[in-house]
C-alpha cells in the first residue's frame, strides 16, 4: 500500500487526520475478504505509517512555526531541535556544521536529547574514512540524506570510536538516526540529525516530509545570514555617514546634530554652552613633507590625547582635515577658557611622527551659545573664525568677537585672488639695498615681494604671506619669487649691475625636497653666477627642525651660495648649533638695532652680537638702520653691513639702478 500525502504546513491536525483516516477506511474495505491474520498485520502496518507521517507533519508544522519567529541563527537551531523533540515527538535532534578545511571536521551547533558536552567530546570528521561513516558525516560528505541508520545493529557504529555514542543512544532510548544535509548558498553547511525510538523508523513518506523540513531550515539559515549581512552593511553605512574612519570620532554631520540637540536642551533649561574649534596648524606641512600617512598618524595621536582629556557630557568630533571640535554642554566663557587651557596642555608636547618629534601647534577658537549664535552651524563656524585671532603667547586660544566672519570672508576672497596673482605673474619684485658700512659701497639688496591688489591696493607683506600659508600657496609663492629673482639678476648683469640679491626662505621651503633641484635648474636656465644669489632664513625657522634645516643648508651651500641667518637674536639658538650651520652672515634683528640710541640694553645686545659674529668668522648685517645716529654707533662697533630706511626704502627692482647712482654721488 502507498499513501497519497497532501502537504499541509499548518497546525490543523484534524484536517491531516481526516485525510489519513480516509486512506485507512479505503484500505480496510479492500482487505475485508483477505485472511484475517494478514488483515491485522496490514492494519498495524498502516497505523504505524499513519503514526509516523502524522509525527512528521506535526514536526514540519512546528518547525515552520519556529522559522517564522526566529531572529537569530543560533536561536533558530536550538528552537528547531526543541520543536522536533518536544512538538514532533522524536527522541533526539541536532544540527552539526561542517568545517571546510583540511581536517574536514564538524561540530555541533545545537542538540536536544543528547548531552552537547558528550557530542563535543567525540572527535568527528566527515572525511571518507572509518571515522567519517556516521549518518551525519555521510550526509555532509554526499549532500544527500542518510536514512534510517540503526545505531544498535549498523556495523558502522560498531567501530571503537562510536561505542560511546551507541551506549549513549541505548541510555537515552533512541535506535534509528537520519541525517539531512543543509544546503546553504550552494554549499553543504552541515546536517540536521534526528533520532527515533523505533529501530526501523524513517520510512519513505516520513523522510520526504522531514527532507522538506531540512530544506526549510536551510532556507531560514540563509535568510537570517542575509539579514545579518544587511544589518552589518547598514551599520557600516551609518558609521561611515556619522563617524570619521581615521580617528573613529564622530564626524561633522553627527557633531552638528548633537550640537543642535544640546542647543535645544540649553534653551529649555536657560543655560549657556560652548563650542571649541581646534585647528592643527602643522598638519599641512607634515602631509607635504613627510607624507599623508604621517599626517594621519599625527591626527590619530592627537585624537587619542584629546579623548583622554574629556569630561562627562563633553562631545568631541573631527570636523575637517586637521580640525576637531568640542561641545561643552554647559558653562560660559570662563569654563570654556579653562577647557581650552586643558586641551592646549594635553596637546603641548611634541608628537613622534615618522621618527621625528613634531610640534603639532594647535589653535583653539571659542564660540558661546546664546551670545555668539543660536544655531549649530553658525556656532561652529564662529568658533572656527575665532582661531584666526589666536596668539600662542596668549595661551593658544581666542574667543569669538564680532566682525571675525566678515574678516574671514575677506581672507577667503583674497586667497583666491592671491592664487590668481601668482599664476598670472601679477606680483611685484621690490628690493631694499644693503651697504658696506666701512666703504659706504652698495653690496647687494634683499629681494621682497609686494602685491598691488586691484581693489584693496598695496597689501602688507605680513598679511598676504599669512594668506599664502593658510591657502597652501607658500610653495607657489616661493617659486614665483625664485623665478623673479633669477630673471632680475640676469637683467642686472646685462645692464652692468653686479649686485647680489638675497631671497627669504621659510621653514616650509626647507622641507621641500625639490627646492635644491629647482634652484639648480634656475642656475642652468639663467647662467647666473652663484655669488649673485643669496638666501636668508630666520633663526626661528632654523630652530623648528634643526636636522632638516642643517641638511637643506648644506645642500644650498654646496651650490656656492651665500647664506644669512635673518632676525638673529629672536630664535634662542645655541652657540653649538650656530657653529654647525654653513652660514656666512648673521643679520641682527631691527628690534635691537632701531632703539640703540635710547636703550642701553639694546646697544649692549648689538655690540655682543657683532663681537660674537666676528669671533665665529661671520659677516654681521644690521637691519633697521633708520637714522644717522644708529649708523654712527654701528660704525663705532665695526658692524659690517647696514640695511634700513636711512640707506633706502624697499623699491621696485627696476628703480634700483637709479638709486645706486644717486647713492654713489652722495657717498663721494
XYZ file of C-alpha atoms in Angstrom, residues 57-588:
532
model
C 3.648 16.514 9.663
C 3.478 17.703 13.246
C 7.245 18.212 13.218
C 7.112 20.072 9.902
C 4.398 22.378 11.203
C 6.275 23.060 14.460
C 9.457 23.673 12.506
C 7.774 26.185 10.225
C 6.358 27.977 13.250
C 9.901 28.182 14.610
C 11.181 29.618 11.315
C 8.565 32.361 11.357
C 9.621 33.593 14.790
C 13.398 33.188 14.598
C 15.557 36.306 14.744
C 18.967 34.764 15.390
C 20.711 31.820 13.747
C 21.811 30.095 16.953
C 18.375 30.633 18.444
C 16.804 29.133 15.320
C 18.938 25.991 15.518
C 18.168 25.438 19.189
C 14.446 26.109 18.796
C 14.272 23.835 15.747
C 15.834 20.939 17.676
C 13.491 21.637 20.562
C 10.441 21.656 18.268
C 11.489 18.355 16.657
C 11.734 16.647 20.050
C 9.045 18.352 22.104
C 6.430 19.063 19.437
C 7.261 16.442 16.849
C 7.879 13.558 19.207
C 11.313 12.417 18.037
C 13.719 11.259 20.699
C 16.701 13.449 19.703
C 17.613 16.206 17.261
C 20.809 18.038 16.500
C 22.421 20.390 13.981
C 26.066 19.976 13.019
C 28.105 22.433 10.946
C 30.992 21.276 8.787
C 34.453 22.799 8.803
C 35.522 23.011 5.162
C 39.226 22.743 5.869
C 41.898 20.107 5.559
C 40.706 18.372 8.735
C 37.109 18.061 7.441
C 35.670 18.069 10.930
C 32.227 19.104 12.080
C 30.919 20.476 15.337
C 27.522 20.536 16.963
C 25.724 23.856 16.960
C 22.610 22.667 18.820
C 21.200 19.438 20.184
C 18.247 18.172 22.210
C 18.029 14.663 23.624
C 21.765 14.092 23.970
C 24.342 15.941 26.014
C 26.102 18.584 23.938
C 29.244 18.167 26.020
C 29.229 14.451 25.156
C 28.961 15.171 21.440
C 31.713 17.785 21.568
C 33.993 15.344 23.365
C 33.917 12.980 20.396
C 36.236 13.746 17.508
C 34.043 13.800 14.436
C 35.081 14.054 10.819
C 33.190 13.904 7.549
C 36.192 12.708 5.555
C 35.793 9.397 3.724
C 37.405 7.346 6.480
C 36.160 4.920 9.088
C 35.530 7.839 11.423
C 33.530 9.602 8.710
C 30.912 6.895 8.066
C 28.288 8.059 10.547
C 24.930 9.316 9.283
C 25.877 12.926 9.990
C 29.247 12.665 8.238
C 27.755 10.815 5.270
C 25.048 13.450 4.740
C 27.624 16.241 4.815
C 30.040 14.426 2.519
C 27.494 13.276 -0.093
C 24.978 16.109 0.140
C 22.190 13.524 0.268
C 20.063 12.272 3.200
C 21.496 9.335 5.102
C 18.310 7.494 6.062
C 17.322 5.090 8.821
C 20.628 4.066 10.303
C 20.129 1.613 13.188
C 22.688 2.601 15.767
C 22.337 -0.732 17.574
C 22.944 -3.008 14.590
C 24.631 -0.958 11.854
C 28.240 -2.123 11.544
C 29.416 1.470 11.121
C 28.526 2.178 14.741
C 30.380 -0.907 15.883
C 33.663 0.943 15.370
C 35.513 1.617 18.569
C 35.143 5.386 18.214
C 31.352 5.092 18.073
C 30.900 2.773 21.053
C 30.314 5.691 23.485
C 27.708 7.120 21.083
C 25.907 3.755 20.802
C 25.887 3.333 24.559
C 24.518 6.830 24.991
C 21.778 6.081 22.415
C 20.712 2.983 24.354
C 20.678 5.003 27.562
C 18.596 7.814 26.043
C 16.235 5.432 24.241
C 16.698 6.014 20.501
C 17.777 3.457 17.965
C 17.485 4.921 14.467
C 19.010 8.116 13.123
C 18.641 10.017 9.886
C 20.751 12.967 8.761
C 19.634 15.550 6.212
C 22.179 17.831 4.516
C 21.693 21.591 4.872
C 22.367 23.287 1.548
C 23.178 26.980 2.067
C 24.497 29.236 -0.702
C 25.445 26.324 -2.920
C 27.440 24.543 -0.245
C 26.666 21.851 2.316
C 26.708 23.873 5.519
C 26.113 20.856 7.742
C 23.375 18.424 8.644
C 20.095 18.184 10.550
C 20.159 14.942 12.537
C 17.099 13.258 14.052
C 16.793 10.166 16.207
C 13.705 7.987 16.727
C 12.927 5.297 19.260
C 11.958 2.715 16.613
C 14.864 0.800 15.043
C 13.007 0.774 11.693
C 11.897 4.420 11.773
C 12.154 6.881 8.891
C 10.244 5.239 6.064
C 9.928 6.797 2.635
C 6.929 9.071 3.267
C 8.289 10.267 6.608
C 11.677 11.063 5.085
C 10.057 13.105 2.300
C 8.383 15.361 4.838
C 11.485 15.644 7.023
C 13.636 16.450 3.973
C 11.363 19.419 3.373
C 11.893 20.420 6.988
C 15.675 20.341 6.448
C 15.286 22.405 3.274
C 13.140 24.904 5.165
C 15.754 25.107 7.906
C 18.487 25.741 5.333
C 16.319 28.445 3.773
C 15.799 30.010 7.199
C 19.547 29.999 7.907
C 20.189 31.657 4.541
C 17.620 34.371 5.242
C 18.963 35.041 8.718
C 22.509 35.339 7.385
C 21.389 37.685 4.643
C 19.531 39.735 7.224
C 22.620 39.817 9.447
C 24.791 40.876 6.495
C 22.314 43.626 5.665
C 22.356 44.789 9.278
C 26.156 44.857 9.285
C 26.132 46.732 5.973
C 23.596 49.218 7.301
C 25.636 49.686 10.468
C 28.758 50.200 8.356
C 26.993 52.734 6.158
C 25.657 54.520 9.220
C 29.121 54.591 10.743
C 30.644 55.920 7.548
C 27.933 58.562 7.448
C 28.435 59.681 11.040
C 31.974 58.705 12.059
C 35.460 59.535 10.860
C 37.179 56.274 9.804
C 40.677 57.590 10.624
C 40.170 58.693 14.239
C 36.874 56.813 14.886
C 35.491 60.058 16.277
C 32.067 61.425 15.304
C 32.261 63.475 12.117
C 30.950 66.951 11.399
C 27.455 65.732 10.431
C 26.922 63.919 13.719
C 28.577 66.731 15.616
C 26.153 69.320 14.201
C 23.166 67.097 15.011
C 24.430 66.624 18.556
C 25.154 70.344 18.883
C 21.651 71.280 17.743
C 20.186 68.926 20.365
C 22.480 70.434 23.008
C 21.325 73.917 21.997
C 17.683 72.887 22.388
C 18.444 71.482 25.837
C 20.326 74.641 26.827
C 17.449 76.758 25.570
C 14.911 74.730 27.582
C 16.965 74.901 30.798
C 18.118 78.500 30.232
C 21.861 77.875 30.431
C 24.848 78.587 28.177
C 27.052 76.177 26.262
C 30.316 76.471 24.351
C 31.942 75.085 21.223
C 35.726 74.857 20.911
C 37.213 74.578 17.428
C 40.765 73.192 17.177
C 42.962 73.696 14.100
C 46.112 71.584 13.743
C 48.397 74.153 12.153
C 51.293 71.850 11.298
C 49.227 69.182 9.510
C 49.644 70.691 6.046
C 53.427 70.790 6.385
C 53.589 67.226 7.710
C 51.457 65.996 4.804
C 53.593 67.740 2.235
C 56.999 66.935 3.687
C 56.569 63.589 5.453
C 53.568 62.284 3.515
C 49.861 61.823 4.176
C 50.401 58.627 6.146
C 52.487 60.603 8.645
C 49.778 63.260 8.741
C 47.234 60.554 9.536
C 49.432 59.283 12.363
C 49.648 62.804 13.764
C 45.856 63.174 13.746
C 45.322 59.773 15.344
C 47.699 60.546 18.181
C 46.153 63.962 18.768
C 42.661 62.426 18.781
C 43.753 59.906 21.414
C 45.200 62.685 23.571
C 42.006 64.706 23.292
C 39.851 61.696 24.144
C 41.802 61.184 27.363
C 41.035 64.749 28.475
C 37.262 64.546 28.002
C 34.954 65.033 30.939
C 31.485 63.576 31.335
C 29.000 65.013 28.865
C 31.600 66.563 26.550
C 31.379 65.639 22.876
C 34.462 65.511 20.653
C 34.379 65.239 16.849
C 36.656 65.565 13.854
C 35.085 68.237 11.673
C 37.712 68.810 8.960
C 41.032 67.623 7.594
C 43.030 68.997 10.504
C 40.140 70.232 12.621
C 38.453 68.985 15.790
C 35.506 70.411 17.689
C 34.461 70.002 21.313
C 30.976 70.676 22.701
C 30.772 71.773 26.319
C 27.086 71.146 27.140
C 27.017 73.819 29.832
C 29.136 76.711 31.050
C 30.075 80.183 29.930
C 33.244 81.935 28.846
C 35.287 81.177 31.978
C 34.578 77.462 31.820
C 35.266 77.397 28.073
C 38.634 79.095 28.603
C 39.521 76.560 31.276
C 38.619 73.761 28.846
C 40.746 75.385 26.126
C 43.699 75.528 28.515
C 43.136 71.880 29.386
C 43.212 70.898 25.697
C 46.224 73.102 24.975
C 48.149 71.441 27.803
C 47.203 67.977 26.515
C 48.496 68.855 23.039
C 51.552 70.812 24.132
C 54.153 68.044 23.935
C 55.627 67.073 20.597
C 54.323 64.046 18.710
C 56.607 61.413 17.223
C 55.823 61.018 13.530
C 57.992 59.119 11.045
C 60.842 59.075 13.541
C 60.713 62.852 14.094
C 59.340 64.859 17.013
C 56.758 67.258 15.587
C 55.230 70.197 17.439
C 51.523 69.981 16.463
C 50.802 73.717 17.038
C 47.045 73.747 17.650
C 44.960 76.932 17.740
C 41.638 76.912 19.616
C 38.664 79.157 18.882
C 35.707 79.522 21.259
C 32.099 80.444 20.498
C 29.279 80.604 23.048
C 25.538 79.992 22.988
C 23.472 82.154 23.057
C 25.808 85.138 22.870
C 27.555 84.312 19.623
C 24.931 82.209 17.820
C 21.768 80.191 18.386
C 22.143 77.708 15.505
C 24.581 74.805 15.425
C 26.181 75.540 12.057
C 26.677 79.227 12.854
C 28.112 78.495 16.288
C 30.660 76.045 14.860
C 31.557 78.469 12.067
C 32.181 81.296 14.515
C 34.306 79.088 16.758
C 36.385 78.345 13.657
C 36.575 82.046 12.808
C 37.952 82.743 16.286
C 41.002 80.569 15.558
C 42.287 83.285 13.218
C 42.853 85.567 16.206
C 44.767 83.005 18.234
C 48.138 84.122 19.556
C 50.465 81.485 21.044
C 51.663 83.994 23.619
C 48.087 84.305 24.934
C 47.627 80.588 25.526
C 46.787 79.439 22.011
C 43.057 80.204 22.233
C 40.707 83.085 21.435
C 37.054 83.964 21.990
C 34.907 84.904 19.031
C 34.299 88.618 18.617
C 32.009 90.345 16.177
C 33.357 91.017 12.708
C 35.609 87.972 12.537
C 33.360 86.276 9.988
C 33.488 89.293 7.710
C 37.274 89.248 8.005
C 37.287 85.521 7.216
C 35.179 86.175 4.141
C 37.651 88.833 3.035
C 40.565 86.449 3.609
C 38.929 83.691 1.599
C 38.380 86.108 -1.257
C 41.972 87.315 -1.037
C 43.292 83.734 -1.068
C 41.635 83.178 -4.413
C 42.953 86.495 -5.693
C 46.467 85.658 -4.495
C 46.478 82.349 -6.328
C 45.444 84.165 -9.493
C 48.080 86.850 -8.949
C 50.811 84.196 -8.661
C 49.616 82.248 -11.686
C 49.239 85.360 -13.837
C 52.511 86.975 -12.675
C 50.754 89.981 -11.133
C 53.058 90.249 -8.114
C 55.824 92.842 -7.902
C 59.512 92.346 -7.125
C 60.897 95.007 -4.775
C 64.351 95.221 -3.272
C 65.953 97.012 -0.324
C 69.652 97.866 -0.687
C 72.444 96.848 1.667
C 75.595 98.950 2.103
C 79.067 98.158 3.404
C 79.473 100.468 6.399
C 83.225 100.993 6.192
C 83.386 101.815 2.468
C 79.769 103.008 2.023
C 79.626 100.922 -1.147
C 76.466 99.081 -2.160
C 76.967 95.363 -1.565
C 73.627 93.907 -2.586
C 69.914 94.011 -1.893
C 67.228 91.959 -0.217
C 64.513 90.790 -2.620
C 60.969 91.444 -1.400
C 57.595 90.554 -2.872
C 54.735 93.042 -2.998
C 51.110 92.687 -4.069
C 49.179 95.583 -5.538
C 45.602 94.339 -5.222
C 43.270 95.884 -7.842
C 40.656 96.728 -5.172
C 42.400 96.791 -1.785
C 45.584 98.455 -3.004
C 49.070 97.577 -1.768
C 48.650 94.854 0.856
C 51.117 94.482 3.677
C 53.654 91.723 3.188
C 52.824 90.145 6.557
C 49.141 89.881 5.614
C 49.487 88.174 2.271
C 52.320 85.907 3.434
C 49.953 84.655 6.115
C 47.273 84.262 3.457
C 49.690 82.186 1.411
C 50.407 79.951 4.422
C 46.710 79.390 5.151
C 45.884 78.763 1.491
C 48.786 76.373 0.897
C 50.403 78.839 -1.514
C 53.822 79.175 0.100
C 55.449 76.847 -2.419
C 53.930 78.589 -5.489
C 54.864 81.959 -3.963
C 58.452 80.824 -3.383
C 58.630 79.532 -6.946
C 57.419 82.908 -8.230
C 59.988 84.689 -6.089
C 62.856 82.481 -7.279
C 61.887 82.941 -10.917
C 61.633 86.705 -10.458
C 64.973 86.989 -8.616
C 66.940 84.936 -11.132
C 65.350 86.825 -14.018
C 66.142 90.175 -12.351
C 69.701 89.110 -11.556
C 70.234 88.249 -15.217
C 68.728 91.596 -16.285
C 71.067 93.452 -13.877
C 74.030 91.552 -15.214
C 73.090 92.500 -18.755
C 72.795 96.136 -17.615
C 76.216 96.044 -15.959
C 74.943 95.830 -12.365
C 76.831 93.185 -10.404
C 74.886 93.200 -7.165
C 73.738 90.166 -5.186
C 70.073 89.581 -4.476
C 69.068 87.710 -1.335
C 65.859 85.674 -1.104
C 63.970 84.813 2.081
C 63.114 81.141 2.594
C 60.541 79.838 5.058
C 60.565 76.649 7.103
C 58.088 75.248 4.603
C 60.593 75.862 1.822
C 63.317 73.993 3.694
C 61.059 70.938 3.958
C 60.508 70.922 0.188
C 62.655 68.043 -1.163
C 62.623 69.620 -4.635
C 63.911 73.045 -3.532
C 67.598 72.473 -4.321
C 66.809 70.816 -7.661
C 64.664 73.784 -8.640
C 67.416 76.246 -7.716
C 69.961 74.233 -9.703
C 67.615 74.342 -12.669
C 67.363 78.132 -12.422
C 71.143 78.473 -12.359
C 71.273 76.385 -15.524
C 68.478 78.388 -17.155
C 69.861 81.884 -16.482
C 73.601 81.138 -16.197
C 73.786 83.392 -13.136
C 76.943 83.474 -11.008
C 76.159 81.759 -7.655
C 77.780 84.671 -5.825
C 74.933 86.907 -7.017
C 72.222 84.815 -5.326
C 71.906 84.702 -1.539
C 69.365 83.142 0.817
C 68.114 84.375 4.168
C 66.477 82.159 6.783
C 65.129 83.337 10.116
C 66.682 81.957 13.266
C 63.288 80.643 14.430
C 62.890 78.772 11.125
C 66.218 77.032 11.626
C 65.295 76.059 15.178
C 61.998 74.362 14.272
C 63.599 71.259 12.762
C 67.380 71.642 13.211
C 68.375 68.417 11.445
C 66.241 69.117 8.375
C 67.488 72.722 8.305
C 71.126 71.636 8.540
C 70.711 69.183 5.666
C 68.971 71.755 3.438
C 71.537 74.491 4.173
C 74.391 72.129 3.421
C 72.924 71.332 0.002
C 72.431 75.038 -0.739
C 75.953 75.886 0.397
C 77.330 73.259 -1.963
C 75.902 75.325 -4.828
C 78.282 78.179 -3.908
C 75.507 80.364 -2.442
C 75.985 82.774 0.489
C 73.633 82.086 3.414
C 72.297 84.533 6.044
C 70.601 83.981 9.394
C 67.867 86.602 9.467
C 66.349 88.195 12.611
C 69.264 86.924 14.686
C 68.695 87.159 18.425
C 64.990 86.264 18.362
C 65.199 82.483 17.906
C 67.176 81.456 21.008
C 69.616 79.280 19.065
C 72.547 77.736 20.904
C 76.125 78.611 20.008
C 76.965 74.951 19.469
C 74.188 74.718 16.903
C 75.204 78.006 15.283
C 78.721 76.680 14.772
C 77.396 73.700 12.808
C 75.442 75.789 10.300
C 77.215 76.522 6.983
C 76.243 80.213 7.036
C 78.215 83.278 6.019
C 76.403 86.138 7.742
C 74.049 86.982 10.554
C 71.517 89.813 10.425
C 70.778 91.495 13.753
